[in-house]
Amino acid sequence: MSETTFEPVPAVEPDEPPAAAGTLVMKFGGTSVADPEKIRRVASRLVEAKRAGSRVVAVVSAMGQHTDELVSLAHEVSPQPKPREMDMLISVGERISCALVAMAIADLGLDAISLTGSQAGIVTDTVHGKAKIVEVRAHRIHEALDSDRIVLVAGFQGVSTDFDITTLGRGGSDTTAVALAAALGADYCEIYTDVPGIFSADPRLVPGAQKLDEVTFEEMLEMASSGARVLATRSIEVARSHNVRLHVRSTFEEGEGTWIREEDETMLEKALISGVVHQREETVYRVDGARPAQLFGALANASVNVDTIVQTNAEIVFSAPVEDKPDAERTLEGLGVSWTCRDDLGKVSLVGAGMKSHPGVAAKTFATLESAGIEAAIVSTSPIKIACHVPSSDVDRAVQALHEAFELA
Ligand code: ADP
Ligand code: ASP
Ligand code: MG
């Protein structure tokens, strides 16, 4: 694989025109564009925003479950599809939806143009399947906006420094939207989805979960990386480093959603806990006799997103997403270390900026799990998070018990 040096966040070309006032980046997820009727509704929303005076850039995801269907199709044809070809295939879903939205906008009497990630100037590194954006060359978008068009950009994809089509990892259209908002100097980025905002727990699992008005970048990063799939983790990293405020809101209802922004004094009186986040599956590895520097260096080179790490004497335990398992296994075999892994664990995490200054959260977490008869295999913490790996079959119960114990409803 070729080595690419890159900046961790998208850089704007130095000769780019100055940030244009009134640029709005709006991102619509898969459920928001799931059928022709919904596509026409998205088109109307974009036309409305344009008529209200904004320069409008929209990022769309693939229709409904289209990406999942393409992934299954690949595996029906080939047991181990080449990552490059996989990206050629799964990037197609977003191209379809953005062309359809552009057609629907034309029917409403406005001019629109759809662009692939590559045409939109999204340049990535060469890691297929989870590429990182290294630069946004936005001149084509600026030109289209200058000629009064609404610009549709296919989410979740770019072109690599080796000129291949890449994808940004599942949920990556969020990252496309935030990177564009940063590069175009948009004041904020609107994420339209199938729930009215960020909730104190996944509203599909906890019906009494509360919508949050504001969440800090740090909290949202912890929530996303702990399993709240409502925003891609990488999108929040980019938003935080470029100070792009995010507004997560419903495609189907009017009304304010949740603002994600930098913490300030008005947020100091925040609730102790903002949310309980879960992940039903996460692979946990146990490695014996490896040097940590060598082990984690090799895992990083294989683009394995290591989460929790616990080291005691010669034993190292770490967790990583299920989808990274083939890469992790290959790496561990390559190192020739002795290792085992568990596939029966998930993770429940409590996240809250208020936790920093309040002791006792851990004690209450343990007491709650104990009285629910749930045993945590690993517990790890950050200043604003407590994460417990528990059996996958207990994850839902653990979320509900903790949500109730911390009175989040
Ligand atoms: P999109 O297709 O719009 O990108 P996603 O399916 O990626 O939407 O993300 C939205 C989903 O995230 C919601 O339907 C909800 O079930 C889930 N979710 C998980 N945790 C939360 C949370 N704390 N707040 C809101 N939604 C959450
Ligand atoms: N369609 C892609 C996915 O399903 C990207 C996205 O929806 O953000 O992961
Ligand atoms: Mg998503």
Short mmCIF file of N, CA, C and O in Angstrom, two decimals, residues 8-10 133 171-179 182 189 191 198 215-248 259-262 277 351 384:
data_model
loop_
_atom_site.label_atom_id
_atom_site.label_comp_id
_atom_site.label_asym_id
_atom_site.label_seq_id
_atom_site.Cartn_x
_atom_site.Cartn_y
_atom_site.Cartn_z
N PRO A 8 -4.66 15.70 9.47
CA PRO A 8 -5.75 14.96 10.08
C PRO A 8 -7.12 15.56 9.79
O PRO A 8 -8.13 14.93 10.00
N VAL A 9 -7.18 16.78 9.33
CA VAL A 9 -8.47 17.40 9.04
C VAL A 9 -8.39 18.00 7.64
O VAL A 9 -7.32 18.31 7.16
N PRO A 10 -9.55 18.15 6.98
CA PRO A 10 -9.48 18.65 5.61
C PRO A 10 -8.95 20.06 5.54
O PRO A 10 -9.41 20.95 6.25
N ILE A 133 -10.60 12.03 4.85
CA ILE A 133 -10.50 13.18 3.95
C ILE A 133 -9.21 13.94 4.28
O ILE A 133 -8.95 14.24 5.44
N GLY A 171 -21.84 5.27 7.63
CA GLY A 171 -22.32 6.53 8.21
C GLY A 171 -21.52 7.74 7.75
O GLY A 171 -21.72 8.85 8.23
N GLY A 172 -20.63 7.53 6.77
CA GLY A 172 -19.67 8.56 6.39
C GLY A 172 -20.22 9.79 5.68
O GLY A 172 -19.49 10.77 5.50
N SER A 173 -21.52 9.78 5.31
CA SER A 173 -22.08 10.99 4.69
C SER A 173 -22.07 12.16 5.67
O SER A 173 -21.98 13.32 5.26
N ASP A 174 -22.16 11.85 6.96
CA ASP A 174 -22.06 12.92 7.97
C ASP A 174 -20.71 13.63 7.83
O ASP A 174 -20.63 14.86 7.91
N THR A 175 -19.66 12.83 7.63
CA THR A 175 -18.31 13.40 7.53
C THR A 175 -18.18 14.25 6.26
O THR A 175 -17.57 15.32 6.28
N THR A 176 -18.76 13.76 5.15
CA THR A 176 -18.75 14.56 3.93
C THR A 176 -19.36 15.93 4.20
O THR A 176 -18.81 16.97 3.83
N ALA A 177 -20.52 15.93 4.86
CA ALA A 177 -21.25 17.18 5.10
C ALA A 177 -20.43 18.13 5.97
O ALA A 177 -20.30 19.32 5.65
N VAL A 178 -19.85 17.62 7.04
CA VAL A 178 -19.11 18.50 7.95
C VAL A 178 -17.83 19.01 7.28
O VAL A 178 -17.48 20.20 7.40
N ALA A 179 -17.15 18.15 6.53
CA ALA A 179 -15.93 18.59 5.84
C ALA A 179 -16.26 19.68 4.83
O ALA A 179 -15.52 20.67 4.70
N ALA A 182 -16.92 22.90 6.67
CA ALA A 182 -15.65 23.51 7.10
C ALA A 182 -14.97 24.19 5.91
O ALA A 182 -14.55 25.34 5.99
N CYS A 189 -23.88 23.27 10.09
CA CYS A 189 -24.22 22.18 9.19
C CYS A 189 -25.46 21.50 9.73
O CYS A 189 -25.52 21.18 10.93
N ILE A 191 -27.95 18.37 9.96
CA ILE A 191 -28.01 16.93 9.72
C ILE A 191 -29.47 16.50 9.88
O ILE A 191 -30.01 16.49 11.00
N ILE A 198 -30.64 14.51 19.15
CA ILE A 198 -29.87 13.57 19.97
C ILE A 198 -30.66 13.36 21.27
O ILE A 198 -31.08 14.33 21.90
N VAL A 215 -25.49 19.68 23.11
CA VAL A 215 -24.50 18.69 23.51
C VAL A 215 -23.14 19.27 23.13
O VAL A 215 -23.02 19.92 22.09
N THR A 216 -22.12 19.06 23.96
CA THR A 216 -20.79 19.58 23.60
C THR A 216 -20.13 18.63 22.59
O THR A 216 -20.48 17.45 22.50
N PHE A 217 -19.14 19.17 21.87
CA PHE A 217 -18.40 18.32 20.93
C PHE A 217 -17.82 17.10 21.65
O PHE A 217 -17.85 15.98 21.14
N GLU A 218 -17.27 17.34 22.86
CA GLU A 218 -16.63 16.24 23.60
C GLU A 218 -17.64 15.14 23.94
O GLU A 218 -17.37 13.96 23.76
N GLU A 219 -18.81 15.58 24.42
CA GLU A 219 -19.83 14.58 24.76
C GLU A 219 -20.26 13.81 23.51
O GLU A 219 -20.41 12.59 23.53
N MET A 220 -20.47 14.54 22.43
CA MET A 220 -20.94 13.89 21.21
C MET A 220 -19.90 12.93 20.66
O MET A 220 -20.23 11.85 20.15
N LEU A 221 -18.62 13.32 20.81
CA LEU A 221 -17.55 12.40 20.37
C LEU A 221 -17.61 11.11 21.16
O LEU A 221 -17.53 10.01 20.59
N GLU A 222 -17.75 11.24 22.49
CA GLU A 222 -17.83 10.03 23.33
C GLU A 222 -19.07 9.23 22.99
O GLU A 222 -19.03 8.00 22.90
N MET A 223 -20.19 9.92 22.77
CA MET A 223 -21.44 9.19 22.46
C MET A 223 -21.30 8.45 21.12
O MET A 223 -21.64 7.28 21.01
N ALA A 224 -20.77 9.14 20.12
CA ALA A 224 -20.67 8.51 18.79
C ALA A 224 -19.69 7.35 18.83
O ALA A 224 -19.98 6.27 18.30
N SER A 225 -18.53 7.56 19.48
CA SER A 225 -17.54 6.49 19.44
C SER A 225 -17.96 5.34 20.35
O SER A 225 -17.43 4.25 20.27
N SER A 226 -18.96 5.57 21.21
CA SER A 226 -19.44 4.48 22.07
C SER A 226 -20.66 3.78 21.47
O SER A 226 -21.23 2.91 22.11
N GLY A 227 -21.11 4.22 20.29
CA GLY A 227 -22.15 3.43 19.62
C GLY A 227 -23.41 4.17 19.22
O GLY A 227 -24.27 3.58 18.57
N ALA A 228 -23.57 5.47 19.59
CA ALA A 228 -24.79 6.19 19.15
C ALA A 228 -24.61 6.49 17.67
O ALA A 228 -23.95 7.44 17.30
N ARG A 229 -25.22 5.69 16.81
CA ARG A 229 -24.86 5.78 15.40
C ARG A 229 -25.44 7.01 14.70
O ARG A 229 -25.23 7.21 13.50
N VAL A 230 -26.15 7.85 15.46
CA VAL A 230 -26.81 9.01 14.88
C VAL A 230 -25.84 9.96 14.18
O VAL A 230 -26.20 10.62 13.21
N LEU A 231 -24.58 10.02 14.60
CA LEU A 231 -23.55 10.79 13.89
C LEU A 231 -22.28 9.95 13.80
O LEU A 231 -21.92 9.28 14.76
N ALA A 232 -21.59 10.04 12.66
CA ALA A 232 -20.33 9.32 12.51
C ALA A 232 -19.26 10.01 13.37
O ALA A 232 -19.17 11.24 13.39
N THR A 233 -18.46 9.22 14.08
CA THR A 233 -17.45 9.77 14.99
C THR A 233 -16.53 10.76 14.29
O THR A 233 -16.24 11.84 14.78
N ARG A 234 -16.08 10.37 13.11
CA ARG A 234 -15.13 11.20 12.38
C ARG A 234 -15.74 12.58 12.07
O ARG A 234 -15.03 13.59 12.05
N SER A 235 -17.04 12.62 11.82
CA SER A 235 -17.67 13.90 11.48
C SER A 235 -17.56 14.87 12.65
O SER A 235 -17.40 16.07 12.47
N ILE A 236 -17.62 14.34 13.86
CA ILE A 236 -17.55 15.23 15.04
C ILE A 236 -16.11 15.69 15.25
O ILE A 236 -15.87 16.83 15.65
N GLU A 237 -15.16 14.81 14.98
CA GLU A 237 -13.75 15.23 15.08
C GLU A 237 -13.48 16.41 14.15
O GLU A 237 -12.85 17.39 14.52
N VAL A 238 -13.98 16.29 12.92
CA VAL A 238 -13.77 17.37 11.94
C VAL A 238 -14.52 18.63 12.38
O VAL A 238 -13.99 19.74 12.34
N ALA A 239 -15.75 18.45 12.87
CA ALA A 239 -16.54 19.61 13.32
C ALA A 239 -15.84 20.32 14.47
O ALA A 239 -15.75 21.55 14.49
N ARG A 240 -15.31 19.54 15.40
CA ARG A 240 -14.65 20.15 16.56
C ARG A 240 -13.40 20.90 16.13
O ARG A 240 -13.17 22.03 16.53
N SER A 241 -12.58 20.29 15.28
CA SER A 241 -11.32 20.97 14.95
C SER A 241 -11.54 22.19 14.07
O SER A 241 -10.71 23.08 14.04
N HIS A 242 -12.66 22.25 13.35
CA HIS A 242 -12.93 23.44 12.51
C HIS A 242 -14.04 24.30 13.08
O HIS A 242 -14.52 25.22 12.43
N ASN A 243 -14.46 23.98 14.29
CA ASN A 243 -15.55 24.68 14.97
C ASN A 243 -16.79 24.85 14.07
O ASN A 243 -17.32 25.95 13.93
N VAL A 244 -17.21 23.77 13.46
CA VAL A 244 -18.46 23.77 12.68
C VAL A 244 -19.58 23.32 13.62
O VAL A 244 -19.57 22.18 14.08
N ARG A 245 -20.50 24.22 13.93
CA ARG A 245 -21.61 23.81 14.79
C ARG A 245 -22.56 22.92 13.99
O ARG A 245 -22.78 23.15 12.80
N LEU A 246 -23.08 21.89 14.68
CA LEU A 246 -23.97 20.95 13.99
C LEU A 246 -25.38 21.06 14.57
O LEU A 246 -25.54 21.24 15.79
N HIS A 247 -26.37 20.96 13.70
CA HIS A 247 -27.75 20.94 14.16
C HIS A 247 -28.37 19.64 13.66
O HIS A 247 -28.56 19.47 12.45
N VAL A 248 -28.63 18.72 14.58
CA VAL A 248 -29.24 17.43 14.22
C VAL A 248 -30.74 17.55 14.38
O VAL A 248 -31.22 17.90 15.47
N TRP A 259 -28.35 21.03 19.13
CA TRP A 259 -27.15 21.73 18.67
C TRP A 259 -25.94 21.09 19.31
O TRP A 259 -25.91 20.83 20.51
N ILE A 260 -24.92 20.85 18.48
CA ILE A 260 -23.66 20.33 19.00
C ILE A 260 -22.62 21.40 18.81
O ILE A 260 -22.41 21.87 17.68
N ARG A 261 -22.02 21.82 19.90
CA ARG A 261 -21.11 22.96 19.81
C ARG A 261 -20.11 22.93 20.95
O ARG A 261 -20.18 22.07 21.83
N GLU A 262 -19.22 23.91 20.92
CA GLU A 262 -18.20 24.02 21.96
C GLU A 262 -18.84 24.32 23.31
O GLU A 262 -19.83 25.04 23.36
N VAL A 277 -25.37 5.31 26.13
CA VAL A 277 -25.17 4.89 24.74
C VAL A 277 -24.83 3.41 24.73
O VAL A 277 -24.21 2.91 25.66
N VAL A 351 -22.39 8.92 29.41
CA VAL A 351 -21.60 10.07 28.96
C VAL A 351 -22.19 11.35 29.54
O VAL A 351 -23.41 11.53 29.52
N ILE A 384 -15.29 12.09 31.08
CA ILE A 384 -16.74 12.29 30.88
C ILE A 384 -17.46 11.02 30.43
O ILE A 384 -18.54 11.08 29.87
#
